[in-house]
Short mmCIF file of C-alpha atoms in Angstrom, two decimals:
data_model
loop_
_atom_site.label_atom_id
_atom_site.label_comp_id
_atom_site.label_asym_id
_atom_site.label_seq_id
_atom_site.Cartn_x
_atom_site.Cartn_y
_atom_site.Cartn_z
CA MET A 720 -5.30 -9.21 32.08
CA LYS A 721 -2.11 -10.35 30.37
CA CYS A 722 -0.74 -8.58 27.33
CA SER A 723 -2.05 -10.27 24.18
CA ARG A 724 1.29 -9.85 22.45
CA CYS A 725 3.88 -11.14 24.92
CA GLY A 726 1.50 -12.96 27.23
CA VAL A 727 3.83 -12.16 30.15
CA ASN A 728 3.28 -8.62 31.39
CA GLU A 729 0.04 -7.14 32.64
CA ALA A 730 -1.78 -5.25 29.89
CA SER A 731 -2.21 -1.56 30.54
CA ILE A 732 -3.14 -0.27 27.11
CA PHE A 733 -6.42 -1.29 25.54
CA ILE A 734 -7.15 -0.43 21.96
CA LYS A 735 -10.54 -0.87 20.40
CA GLN A 736 -10.62 -1.28 16.68
CA ASN A 737 -13.32 -1.67 14.15
CA ILE A 738 -12.41 -3.46 10.97
CA ASN A 739 -15.16 -3.95 8.43
CA GLY A 740 -17.74 -3.54 11.16
CA LYS A 741 -16.11 -6.11 13.45
CA GLU A 742 -15.12 -4.69 16.80
CA SER A 743 -12.20 -6.15 18.63
CA GLU A 744 -9.97 -5.09 21.46
CA VAL A 745 -6.22 -5.47 21.68
CA SER A 746 -4.71 -5.45 25.17
CA LEU A 747 -1.04 -4.61 25.36
CA CYS A 748 1.58 -4.05 28.01
CA GLU A 749 3.51 -0.80 27.87
CA SER A 750 6.66 -2.26 26.35
CA CYS A 751 4.82 -4.17 23.62
CA ALA A 752 2.69 -1.14 22.82
CA LYS A 753 5.87 0.87 22.49
CA SER A 754 7.63 -1.70 20.36
CA ILE A 755 4.80 -1.96 17.85
CA GLY A 756 4.26 1.79 17.81
CA ALA A 757 0.76 1.66 19.27
CA GLY A 758 -0.70 4.64 21.00
CA GLY A 759 -1.47 6.01 17.60
CA ILE A 760 -1.56 9.47 16.24
CA SER A 761 -4.13 11.76 17.67
CA PHE A 762 -5.58 13.93 15.01
CA GLY A 763 -8.61 16.19 15.15
CA GLY A 764 -10.12 14.06 17.89
CA ALA A 765 -9.67 10.80 16.01
CA ASN A 766 -7.09 8.28 16.98
CA ILE A 767 -5.25 7.08 13.91
CA LEU A 768 -3.51 3.81 14.51
CA PRO A 769 -0.27 3.07 12.74
CA VAL A 770 -0.28 -0.01 10.58
CA SER A 771 1.68 -2.03 13.10
CA ILE A 772 -1.43 -2.29 15.24
CA TRP A 773 -2.72 -4.48 12.45
CA GLN A 774 -0.08 -6.92 13.56
CA GLY A 775 -1.60 -6.63 17.03
CA SER A 776 -4.95 -7.64 15.66
CA ILE A 777 -3.49 -10.75 14.05
CA LEU A 778 -1.85 -11.67 17.31
CA SER A 779 -5.05 -11.15 19.23
CA ALA A 780 -6.92 -13.24 16.65
CA LEU A 781 -4.38 -15.97 17.11
CA ASP A 782 -4.65 -15.60 20.84
CA GLN A 783 -8.39 -16.09 20.79
CA ILE A 784 -8.10 -19.05 18.51
CA SER A 785 -5.58 -20.68 20.77
CA LYS A 786 -8.02 -20.45 23.65
CA GLY A 787 -10.18 -23.00 21.92
CA THR A 788 -7.26 -25.35 21.40
CA ASN A 789 -4.67 -27.04 23.53
CA PHE A 790 -2.06 -24.44 22.81
CA ASN A 791 -3.12 -21.92 25.36
CA THR A 792 0.31 -21.09 26.58
CA GLY A 793 2.18 -22.11 23.51
CA VAL A 794 3.13 -25.31 25.33
CA PHE A 795 2.63 -28.35 23.24
CA VAL A 796 0.29 -31.10 24.28
CA PRO A 797 2.01 -34.35 23.36
CA GLY A 798 0.32 -36.37 20.66
CA LYS A 799 -1.83 -33.50 19.40
CA ALA A 800 0.80 -30.98 18.47
CA VAL A 801 2.74 -33.12 16.03
CA SER A 802 0.82 -32.07 12.93
CA LEU A 803 1.13 -28.40 13.80
CA VAL A 804 4.73 -27.96 12.80
CA CYS A 805 5.64 -26.90 9.29
CA LYS A 806 7.77 -29.73 8.00
CA ASP A 807 9.52 -27.46 5.52
CA CYS A 808 10.80 -24.67 7.74
CA GLY A 809 10.19 -26.08 11.22
CA MET A 810 7.90 -23.24 12.30
CA THR A 811 5.57 -24.25 15.13
CA LEU A 812 2.12 -22.90 15.82
CA ALA A 813 3.42 -21.45 19.07
CA GLU A 814 6.06 -19.48 17.18
CA PHE A 815 3.50 -18.26 14.68
CA ARG A 816 1.34 -17.15 17.58
CA GLU A 817 4.22 -15.26 19.10
CA LYS A 818 5.45 -13.51 15.97
CA GLY A 819 2.27 -13.22 13.91
CA LYS A 820 4.37 -14.10 10.88
CA LEU A 821 4.68 -17.34 8.97
CA GLY A 822 7.97 -19.07 8.17
CA CYS A 823 7.58 -20.16 4.54
CA SER A 824 5.00 -20.79 1.81
CA LYS A 825 4.42 -24.35 3.11
CA CYS A 826 3.25 -22.98 6.48
CA TYR A 827 -0.02 -22.26 4.70
CA ASP A 828 -0.57 -26.02 4.42
CA ALA A 829 0.59 -26.76 7.95
CA PHE A 830 -1.53 -24.13 9.70
CA GLY A 831 -4.45 -23.97 7.27
CA GLN A 832 -7.15 -24.41 9.89
CA GLN A 833 -5.76 -21.74 12.20
CA LEU A 834 -5.15 -19.42 9.27
CA ASP A 835 -8.75 -19.76 8.11
CA GLN A 836 -9.86 -18.42 11.47
CA VAL A 837 -7.39 -15.55 11.31
CA PHE A 838 -8.49 -14.72 7.79
CA ARG A 839 -12.16 -14.73 8.76
CA ARG A 840 -11.36 -12.05 11.30
CA ILE A 841 -8.91 -9.82 9.47
CA GLN A 842 -9.69 -10.43 5.80
CA SER A 843 -12.75 -10.62 3.59
CA GLY A 844 -13.06 -14.40 3.83
CA GLU A 845 -10.46 -17.12 3.47
CA THR A 846 -10.44 -17.71 -0.30
CA HIS A 847 -8.37 -15.94 -2.93
CA ARG A 848 -10.50 -14.11 -5.50
CA GLY A 849 -7.79 -12.17 -7.26
CA ARG A 850 -5.60 -12.81 -10.24
CA ARG A 851 -4.23 -16.36 -10.36
CA ILE A 852 -0.54 -17.07 -10.71
CA ALA A 853 1.02 -16.15 -14.08
CA GLU A 854 -2.38 -15.10 -15.41
CA GLU A 855 -2.76 -11.81 -17.27
CA PRO A 856 -5.05 -9.39 -15.44
CA GLU A 857 -8.42 -8.61 -16.99
CA SER A 858 -9.18 -4.94 -17.30
CA ILE A 859 -11.73 -3.37 -15.00
CA GLU A 860 -13.98 -2.80 -18.03
CA ILE A 861 -14.00 -6.52 -18.81
CA ARG A 862 -14.62 -7.46 -15.20
CA SER A 863 -17.55 -5.08 -14.90
CA ALA A 864 -18.98 -6.30 -18.21
CA GLN A 865 -18.79 -9.87 -16.87
CA GLU A 866 -20.60 -8.77 -13.74
CA GLU A 867 -23.26 -7.15 -15.89
CA ILE A 868 -23.82 -10.48 -17.66
CA GLN A 869 -24.20 -12.25 -14.31
CA SER A 870 -26.82 -9.77 -13.18
CA LEU A 871 -28.71 -10.10 -16.49
CA LYS A 872 -28.71 -13.88 -16.07
CA ARG A 873 -30.32 -13.46 -12.67
CA LYS A 874 -32.88 -11.14 -14.22
CA ILE A 875 -33.72 -13.76 -16.86
CA ILE A 876 -34.40 -16.37 -14.18
CA LYS A 877 -36.71 -13.98 -12.38
CA ALA A 878 -38.47 -12.93 -15.59
CA VAL A 879 -39.08 -16.59 -16.54
CA GLU A 880 -40.46 -17.25 -13.07
CA ASN A 881 -42.90 -14.42 -13.64
CA GLU A 882 -43.66 -15.71 -17.13
CA ASP A 883 -42.39 -12.42 -18.54
CA TYR A 884 -40.81 -13.99 -21.61
CA GLU A 885 -40.61 -10.74 -23.51
CA SER A 886 -38.22 -9.23 -20.95
CA ALA A 887 -36.26 -12.47 -20.75
CA ALA A 888 -35.68 -12.37 -24.50
CA LYS A 889 -34.59 -8.74 -24.24
CA TYR A 890 -32.03 -9.64 -21.53
CA LYS A 891 -30.72 -12.47 -23.67
CA VAL A 892 -30.06 -10.14 -26.58
CA GLU A 893 -28.33 -7.78 -24.16
CA ILE A 894 -26.07 -10.60 -22.89
CA GLU A 895 -25.05 -11.47 -26.45
CA ARG A 896 -24.24 -7.83 -27.13
CA ILE A 897 -22.04 -7.59 -24.02
CA SER A 898 -20.28 -10.88 -24.82
CA ILE A 899 -19.29 -9.53 -28.23
CA ARG A 900 -18.03 -6.37 -26.56
CA ILE A 901 -15.91 -8.42 -24.13
CA ASN A 902 -14.33 -10.34 -27.00
CA GLU A 903 -13.54 -7.10 -28.79
CA MET A 904 -11.97 -5.68 -25.63
CA ARG A 905 -9.87 -8.82 -25.17
CA GLU A 906 -8.64 -8.71 -28.75
CA SER A 907 -7.62 -5.08 -28.54
CA GLU A 908 -5.75 -5.78 -25.32
CA VAL A 909 -3.36 -8.43 -26.65
CA LEU A 910 0.00 -6.76 -26.91
CA PRO A 911 2.38 -7.64 -29.74
CA ASN A 912 5.24 -8.62 -27.39
CA ASP A 913 2.97 -10.55 -25.09
CA ASP A 914 4.72 -13.73 -24.08
CA LYS A 915 1.92 -16.23 -23.75
CA THR A 916 3.92 -19.31 -24.59
CA SER A 917 6.06 -19.58 -21.50
CA GLU A 918 4.51 -21.57 -18.74
CA GLY A 919 6.08 -21.42 -15.38
CA GLY A 920 5.59 -20.87 -11.72
CA SER A 921 4.20 -23.98 -10.15
CA VAL A 922 0.73 -23.79 -8.71
CA MET B 317 12.35 12.82 -15.70
CA LYS B 318 11.39 11.56 -12.26
CA TRP B 319 7.80 10.40 -11.90
CA TYR B 320 6.96 12.93 -9.19
CA ILE B 321 7.91 15.88 -11.41
CA ASP B 322 4.57 15.46 -13.02
CA LYS B 323 1.08 16.69 -12.46
CA GLY B 324 -1.39 13.85 -12.40
CA PRO B 325 -5.20 13.71 -12.52
CA GLU B 326 -7.04 15.33 -9.59
CA SER B 327 -3.77 16.84 -8.40
CA ASP B 328 -5.68 19.55 -6.53
CA VAL B 329 -6.38 16.95 -3.83
CA ILE B 330 -4.36 13.86 -4.73
CA LEU B 331 -0.57 13.86 -4.65
CA SER B 332 0.25 10.34 -5.71
CA SER B 333 -0.94 6.76 -6.15
CA ARG B 334 1.01 3.66 -5.28
CA ILE B 335 0.56 -0.09 -5.73
CA ARG B 336 2.67 -2.58 -3.83
CA LEU B 337 2.66 -6.31 -4.58
CA ALA B 338 4.22 -8.91 -2.29
CA ARG B 339 5.58 -12.20 -3.66
CA ASN B 340 7.67 -15.02 -2.22
CA LEU B 341 9.60 -17.93 -3.64
CA GLN B 342 9.04 -21.57 -2.85
CA GLY B 343 11.94 -23.52 -1.43
CA TYR B 344 13.22 -20.68 0.74
CA PRO B 345 11.99 -19.71 4.19
CA PHE B 346 10.57 -16.18 4.46
CA PRO B 347 13.14 -13.48 5.36
CA ASN B 348 12.22 -13.70 9.08
CA ARG B 349 13.64 -17.27 9.12
CA MET B 350 16.26 -17.01 6.44
CA THR B 351 20.03 -17.40 6.68
CA ARG B 352 22.32 -14.81 5.14
CA GLU B 353 23.58 -17.35 2.58
CA ALA B 354 20.04 -18.19 1.48
CA SER B 355 19.17 -14.51 1.18
CA ALA B 356 22.19 -13.94 -1.10
CA LYS B 357 21.24 -16.91 -3.28
CA LEU B 358 17.61 -15.82 -3.55
CA GLY B 359 18.68 -12.25 -4.31
CA LYS B 360 20.76 -13.41 -7.29
CA GLU B 361 17.93 -15.60 -8.57
CA VAL B 362 15.38 -12.75 -8.46
CA LEU B 363 17.77 -10.21 -9.98
CA ASN B 364 18.61 -12.61 -12.82
CA SER B 365 14.94 -12.93 -13.63
CA LEU B 366 14.33 -9.18 -13.40
CA LYS B 367 17.22 -8.45 -15.75
CA GLN B 368 15.74 -10.77 -18.38
CA ARG B 369 12.69 -8.58 -18.79
CA THR B 370 12.25 -7.24 -22.30
CA ASP B 371 9.84 -4.47 -21.38
CA HIS B 372 11.83 -1.24 -21.23
CA SER B 373 8.93 1.21 -20.93
CA LYS B 374 10.16 2.40 -17.55
CA GLY B 375 13.71 2.94 -18.78
CA LYS B 376 16.77 1.36 -17.30
CA PHE B 377 16.90 -0.08 -13.81
CA ARG B 378 19.76 0.14 -11.33
CA THR B 379 20.57 -2.52 -8.77
CA LEU B 380 21.58 -1.47 -5.27
CA GLU B 381 22.98 -3.86 -2.70
CA MET B 382 21.92 -2.34 0.59
CA SER B 383 25.08 -3.15 2.55
CA GLU B 384 27.15 -1.25 -0.01
CA LEU B 385 25.27 2.01 0.63
CA GLY B 386 26.04 4.59 3.27
CA SER B 387 23.36 5.19 5.89
CA GLU B 388 22.46 8.60 4.44
CA ASP B 389 22.02 7.12 0.97
CA LYS B 390 19.73 4.47 2.39
CA LEU B 391 17.66 7.00 4.31
CA ALA B 392 17.41 9.22 1.24
CA LEU B 393 15.79 6.29 -0.58
CA VAL B 394 13.42 5.77 2.35
CA GLU B 395 12.42 9.44 2.31
CA ARG B 396 11.64 9.25 -1.39
CA HIS B 397 9.43 6.21 -0.71
CA LEU B 398 11.65 4.03 -2.91
CA ILE B 399 12.47 1.54 -0.19
CA SER B 400 11.16 0.80 3.29
CA GLU B 401 13.10 1.14 6.50
CA GLU B 402 13.01 -2.64 6.91
CA LEU B 403 15.15 -3.03 3.78
CA THR B 404 17.98 -1.10 5.45
CA ASP B 405 18.31 -3.70 8.23
CA PRO B 406 21.76 -5.31 7.84
CA GLY B 407 20.73 -8.86 8.91
CA LEU B 408 20.32 -10.25 5.36
CA VAL B 409 21.62 -9.56 1.87
CA ARG B 410 19.00 -7.17 0.54
CA TYR B 411 18.61 -5.42 -2.77
CA ALA B 412 16.66 -2.60 -4.36
CA TYR B 413 16.05 -2.61 -8.10
CA ILE B 414 14.94 0.87 -9.12
CA SER B 415 13.81 2.33 -12.45
CA ASP B 416 15.46 5.47 -13.84
CA ASP B 417 12.35 7.60 -13.35
CA GLU B 418 12.01 6.15 -9.81
CA SER B 419 8.38 5.20 -10.47
CA VAL B 420 9.05 1.48 -10.04
CA SER B 421 11.16 -0.27 -7.45
CA VAL B 422 11.54 -3.86 -6.40
CA MET B 423 12.72 -4.65 -2.88
CA ILE B 424 14.35 -8.03 -2.40
CA ASN B 425 14.42 -9.68 1.05
CA GLU B 426 12.25 -7.20 2.87
CA GLU B 427 9.44 -8.71 5.02
CA ASP B 428 8.66 -10.81 1.94
CA HIS B 429 11.18 -12.06 -0.62
CA ILE B 430 9.89 -9.68 -3.24
CA ARG B 431 8.00 -6.42 -2.89
CA ILE B 432 7.22 -4.64 -6.14
CA GLN B 433 5.99 -1.09 -6.00
CA ALA B 434 4.88 1.36 -8.65
CA MET B 435 4.08 5.03 -8.12
CA GLU B 436 2.28 7.62 -10.22
CA ALA B 437 1.52 11.30 -9.73
CA GLY B 438 -2.14 12.13 -9.01
CA LEU B 439 -4.92 9.55 -9.04
CA LYS B 440 -3.61 6.81 -11.33
CA LEU B 441 -4.06 3.54 -9.48
CA GLU B 442 -4.79 1.48 -12.61
CA GLU B 443 -1.60 2.65 -14.29
CA ALA B 444 0.43 1.89 -11.17
CA TYR B 445 -1.22 -1.52 -10.92
CA LYS B 446 -0.34 -2.30 -14.52
CA ALA B 447 3.31 -1.35 -14.00
CA ALA B 448 3.59 -3.46 -10.83
CA SER B 449 1.67 -6.48 -12.14
CA ASP B 450 3.70 -6.57 -15.37
CA ILE B 451 6.78 -7.26 -13.25
CA ALA B 452 4.90 -9.66 -10.98
CA ILE B 453 3.65 -11.70 -13.95
CA HIS B 454 7.16 -11.91 -15.38
CA LEU B 455 8.48 -13.21 -12.05
CA GLU B 456 5.57 -15.65 -11.71
CA LYS B 457 6.38 -17.06 -15.15
CA THR B 458 10.10 -17.39 -14.59
CA LEU B 459 10.44 -18.28 -10.89
CA GLN B 460 8.81 -20.72 -8.46
CA VAL B 461 6.52 -18.17 -6.85
CA GLY B 462 4.69 -19.22 -3.68
CA TYR B 463 1.02 -19.63 -4.52
CA SER B 464 -1.85 -21.68 -3.16
CA GLU B 465 -5.07 -22.36 -5.06
CA LYS B 466 -7.04 -21.56 -1.93
CA TYR B 467 -5.13 -18.65 -0.42
CA GLY B 468 -3.53 -17.07 -3.47
CA PHE B 469 -0.07 -15.57 -3.11
CA THR B 470 1.63 -16.57 0.11
CA THR B 471 3.16 -13.85 2.29
CA ALA B 472 5.02 -13.75 5.59
CA CYS B 473 2.24 -11.81 7.28
CA PRO B 474 -1.39 -13.01 6.94
CA SER B 475 -2.41 -9.37 6.49
CA ASN B 476 -0.95 -9.48 2.95
CA THR B 477 -2.02 -12.96 1.80
CA GLY B 478 -4.08 -13.42 -1.36
CA THR B 479 -3.48 -10.64 -3.81
CA GLY B 480 -0.46 -9.44 -1.84
CA MET B 481 -1.61 -6.01 -2.92
CA ARG B 482 -1.60 -2.76 -1.03
CA ALA B 483 -3.03 0.17 -3.00
CA SER B 484 -2.49 3.59 -1.49
CA VAL B 485 -3.15 7.20 -2.29
CA ILE B 486 -1.65 10.29 -0.68
CA MET B 487 -4.33 12.95 -0.27
CA HIS B 488 -3.93 16.61 0.62
CA LEU B 489 -6.81 17.59 2.93
CA PRO B 490 -6.04 21.06 4.33
CA ALA B 491 -9.62 22.39 4.32
CA LEU B 492 -11.00 19.34 6.13
CA THR B 493 -8.17 19.72 8.63
CA MET B 494 -8.76 23.46 9.19
CA THR B 495 -12.48 22.95 9.66
CA GLU B 496 -11.74 20.07 12.05
CA LYS B 497 -13.69 17.62 9.94
CA ALA B 498 -10.66 15.49 9.14
CA GLY B 499 -10.97 13.53 12.39
CA THR B 500 -14.48 12.36 11.57
CA VAL B 501 -13.47 11.55 8.00
CA VAL B 502 -10.48 9.53 9.19
CA GLU B 503 -12.67 7.67 11.67
CA LYS B 504 -15.09 6.75 8.87
CA ILE B 505 -12.28 5.59 6.59
CA ARG B 506 -10.96 3.33 9.33
CA LYS B 507 -14.40 1.89 10.00
CA MET B 508 -14.59 0.94 6.35
CA GLY B 509 -11.48 -1.18 6.74
CA TYR B 510 -8.85 1.13 5.31
CA SER B 511 -5.73 2.37 7.01
CA VAL B 512 -4.72 6.01 7.36
CA ARG B 513 -1.12 7.10 7.85
CA GLY B 514 1.09 10.12 7.41
CA TYR B 515 3.11 11.23 4.39
CA TYR B 516 6.14 9.15 5.31
CA GLY B 517 4.08 5.96 5.56
CA GLU B 518 4.32 3.34 8.26
CA HIS B 519 4.78 4.76 11.77
CA SER B 520 4.65 8.34 10.50
CA SER B 521 2.32 10.96 11.88
CA VAL B 522 0.15 13.22 9.79
CA GLN B 523 2.08 16.32 8.70
CA GLY B 524 1.02 19.12 6.39
CA SER B 525 -2.49 17.68 6.09
CA MET B 526 -1.12 14.86 3.92
CA PHE B 527 -2.88 11.55 4.50
CA GLN B 528 -1.93 8.19 3.08
CA ILE B 529 -4.99 5.97 2.66
CA SER B 530 -4.70 2.29 1.75
CA ASN B 531 -6.63 -0.98 1.70
CA GLN B 532 -6.14 -3.46 4.53
CA ILE B 533 -8.02 -6.35 2.96
CA THR B 534 -5.92 -8.42 0.57
CA LEU B 535 -7.78 -11.74 0.61
CA GLY B 536 -11.34 -12.47 -0.55
CA LEU B 537 -11.53 -9.65 -3.09
CA GLY B 538 -9.86 -9.26 -6.48
CA GLU B 539 -7.27 -6.61 -7.30
CA GLU B 540 -9.66 -4.74 -9.57
CA GLU B 541 -12.42 -4.69 -6.97
CA LEU B 542 -10.00 -3.46 -4.32
CA ILE B 543 -8.85 -0.66 -6.60
CA VAL B 544 -12.38 0.31 -7.63
CA ASP B 545 -13.49 0.39 -3.97
CA LEU B 546 -10.52 2.50 -2.91
CA LYS B 547 -11.12 4.88 -5.81
CA LYS B 548 -14.76 5.30 -4.81
CA LEU B 549 -13.72 6.15 -1.29
CA ILE B 550 -10.99 8.53 -2.47
CA SER B 551 -13.37 10.37 -4.83
CA HIS B 552 -15.85 10.75 -2.02
CA ILE B 553 -13.24 12.25 0.31
CA ALA B 554 -11.92 14.47 -2.50
CA GLU B 555 -15.41 15.90 -3.02
CA GLN B 556 -15.74 16.59 0.70
CA GLU B 557 -12.39 18.38 0.67
CA ARG B 558 -13.39 20.47 -2.35
CA THR B 559 -16.67 21.46 -0.70
CA ALA B 560 -14.83 22.39 2.49
CA ARG B 561 -12.38 24.50 0.46
CA LYS B 562 -15.22 26.39 -1.23
CA GLN B 563 -16.92 27.02 2.10
CA LEU B 564 -13.69 28.23 3.66
CA SER B 565 -12.88 30.65 0.89
CA SER B 566 -16.39 32.06 0.76
CA LYS B 567 -16.86 32.31 4.54
CA SER B 568 -13.48 33.64 5.55
CA PRO B 569 -11.54 34.76 2.49
CA ASP B 570 -9.34 37.17 4.42
CA LEU B 571 -8.25 34.53 6.88
CA ILE B 572 -7.36 32.08 4.14
CA GLU B 573 -5.49 34.66 2.07
CA ASP B 574 -3.58 35.80 5.11
CA ARG B 575 -2.49 32.24 5.92
CA ILE B 576 -1.41 31.54 2.37
CA PHE B 577 0.60 34.73 1.92
CA ARG B 578 2.22 34.32 5.32
CA ALA B 579 3.28 30.81 4.30
CA ILE B 580 4.76 32.16 1.04
CA GLY B 581 6.61 34.82 3.02
CA VAL B 582 8.20 32.30 5.33
CA LEU B 583 9.09 29.85 2.55
CA LYS B 584 10.68 32.63 0.49
CA TYR B 585 12.55 34.48 3.19
CA ALA B 586 13.19 32.16 6.12
CA ARG B 587 16.83 31.36 6.72
CA LYS B 588 16.14 28.12 8.57
CA LEU B 589 13.40 25.60 7.91
CA SER B 590 12.71 22.25 9.56
CA SER B 591 11.22 19.54 7.35
CA GLU B 592 8.05 19.51 9.43
CA GLU B 593 7.54 23.28 9.12
CA THR B 594 8.28 23.17 5.40
CA LEU B 595 5.68 20.46 4.85
CA GLN B 596 3.09 22.49 6.78
CA LEU B 597 3.82 25.68 4.81
CA ILE B 598 3.86 23.84 1.49
CA SER B 599 0.46 22.49 2.45
CA GLU B 600 -0.95 26.01 2.83
CA VAL B 601 0.61 27.36 -0.35
CA ARG B 602 -0.68 24.32 -2.22
CA LEU B 603 -4.18 25.13 -0.96
CA GLY B 604 -3.77 28.72 -2.18
CA LYS B 605 -2.86 27.43 -5.59
CA ALA B 606 -5.84 25.05 -5.71
CA LEU B 607 -8.20 27.87 -4.67
CA GLY B 608 -6.83 30.10 -7.43
CA ILE B 609 -5.57 32.70 -4.95
CA ILE B 610 -2.05 32.41 -6.38
CA ASP B 611 -0.98 31.02 -9.74
CA LYS B 612 2.57 30.03 -8.84
CA PRO B 613 4.38 27.79 -7.93
CA ASP B 614 3.27 24.77 -9.91
CA GLU B 615 2.42 21.34 -8.52
CA VAL B 616 5.74 20.34 -10.01
CA ASN B 617 7.59 22.64 -7.62
CA PHE B 618 5.62 21.35 -4.65
CA ASN B 619 6.34 17.76 -5.56
CA ARG B 620 10.02 18.45 -6.07
CA ILE B 621 10.31 20.29 -2.76
CA MET B 622 8.52 17.49 -0.92
CA SER B 623 10.75 14.83 -2.40
CA SER B 624 13.94 16.67 -1.48
CA ILE B 625 13.43 18.19 1.97
CA GLY B 626 13.90 15.07 4.11
CA PRO B 627 17.02 15.23 6.32
CA ALA B 628 18.86 12.51 4.38
CA ASN B 629 18.08 14.01 0.97
CA ILE B 630 19.34 17.42 2.11
CA GLN B 631 22.62 15.85 3.22
CA LYS B 632 22.84 13.82 0.05
CA SER B 633 22.44 16.86 -2.19
CA GLU B 634 25.05 18.70 -0.13
CA GLY B 635 27.29 15.67 -0.24
CA ARG B 636 28.12 15.59 3.46
CA ILE B 637 26.82 14.72 6.93
CA MET B 638 25.23 17.74 8.61
CA GLU B 639 23.84 18.58 12.03
CA PRO B 640 20.15 19.59 12.17
CA PRO B 641 20.76 23.39 12.37
CA GLU B 642 22.96 23.20 9.29
CA ARG B 643 20.38 21.11 7.47
CA ASP B 644 17.66 23.63 8.28
CA LYS B 645 19.80 26.30 6.65
CA ALA B 646 20.43 24.23 3.53
CA ARG B 647 16.73 23.37 3.36
CA ALA B 648 15.73 27.03 3.50
CA LEU B 649 18.07 27.78 0.60
CA LEU B 650 16.68 24.92 -1.45
CA VAL B 651 13.08 26.04 -0.85
CA GLN B 652 14.01 29.64 -1.68
CA ARG B 653 15.26 28.55 -5.10
CA GLU B 654 12.02 26.65 -5.81
CA MET B 655 9.96 29.67 -4.74
CA GLU B 656 11.71 32.07 -7.11
CA GLY B 657 9.23 34.12 -9.12
CA VAL B 658 6.35 33.41 -6.75
#
């Protein structure tokens, strides 16, 4: 088996990893394993991998993905490869496969499909759920209060289905109470020097 | 006052909390494809924006151009977790922008254009997140920050995309280590999708029972959720460590006391100390303090020793380049001073 990092040497080091319940194996040749610091730290019987092995898992994800495409060896197939070059920085899919790193922010548009597959393997999905650009963060209290409202809404639907209107009314009152609390929390969070007028950072 | 000269919440088990946010600018390739000229231009642009900030809660900031620093100065910053090793690579024009109390630093032209990090003593992830995101929001409002509606913040490595956030906590787990339970705990943490490293971060091995635990997921979950999840995990491990400590001190009190007092003896009277040995001994004395076997030194002393015993910091405080045997001597003297009155 060839090394999943360089694709040239025979792999001699095989590392199993389990990320969020997904098992995968990275096969590396000795020199690649050395250069990314694999081999890990043995501690109390457990093998702790340094973070650079994470890079290995991206590369192996990319490797697997490429098997389903025409880019098996990083050699371009004429006519099909044209769209898989970032027109901003010139990064090709083959280069991305080799390095595991992207070339610029526009690469995310160029390699979206491939990235989605990488993200499905190494991340918790392929869609951003965090703070949006230039947005103020909501406190954890507000976020959990919002979640509480969502769960009460689900309870209302269930209660109505069961014709338990008394409980549904109770949940509704509870939602109103929490909404008021959220507004109060938001008001107390606005800082006097908070610069809300400046818009910037393109989306 | 430096941030680490402080005793934070849950300091019996948790040394420090850190949040790191990665951001990039549009219109420039990422540092792995950047020319030196572009890196200099981007550096100026980011520094200009940073200097316009009106929030002075973290005190003044100093700007360091990496190529102007000596190699020992650079390594000293690495040892104090203020910059990463990658920032010391001479290929591009790179900067560090560091607050007076050293709790906040911004690295420019590291793996990503901008890496903001905030540190706090003890378990204070929310506070660290606030400090880091305040700077991030300012940059997002004043610069063309790379962002996609679908993927969130763009980063050079897909392992950082989305929130661009890495939250980490350094835990002191001597009892789990002594009872050989640490291996199982570490295995579990890894299975849950978190990474475990040593005190000196990336590529470092576990020394002195200090473990750095951080999230690996950055996309598909919000910052708050990631922090809450990490905190849950940390609290769970902390409880296991506390239980193991109680069991140890009730089952074999003599053994524990012997280890702790031996460690104090060596730290106080040794004439030569390597950084690795010092970290190990500090770990045992710290356990003694947490178990109430000794009442001195304070966490403050531990933190100060740990931040100053790295080879580069020893040389920096002595003001000259030293060979390892000489450093070991200087280190022993430094530790002796901190252990006075113990």
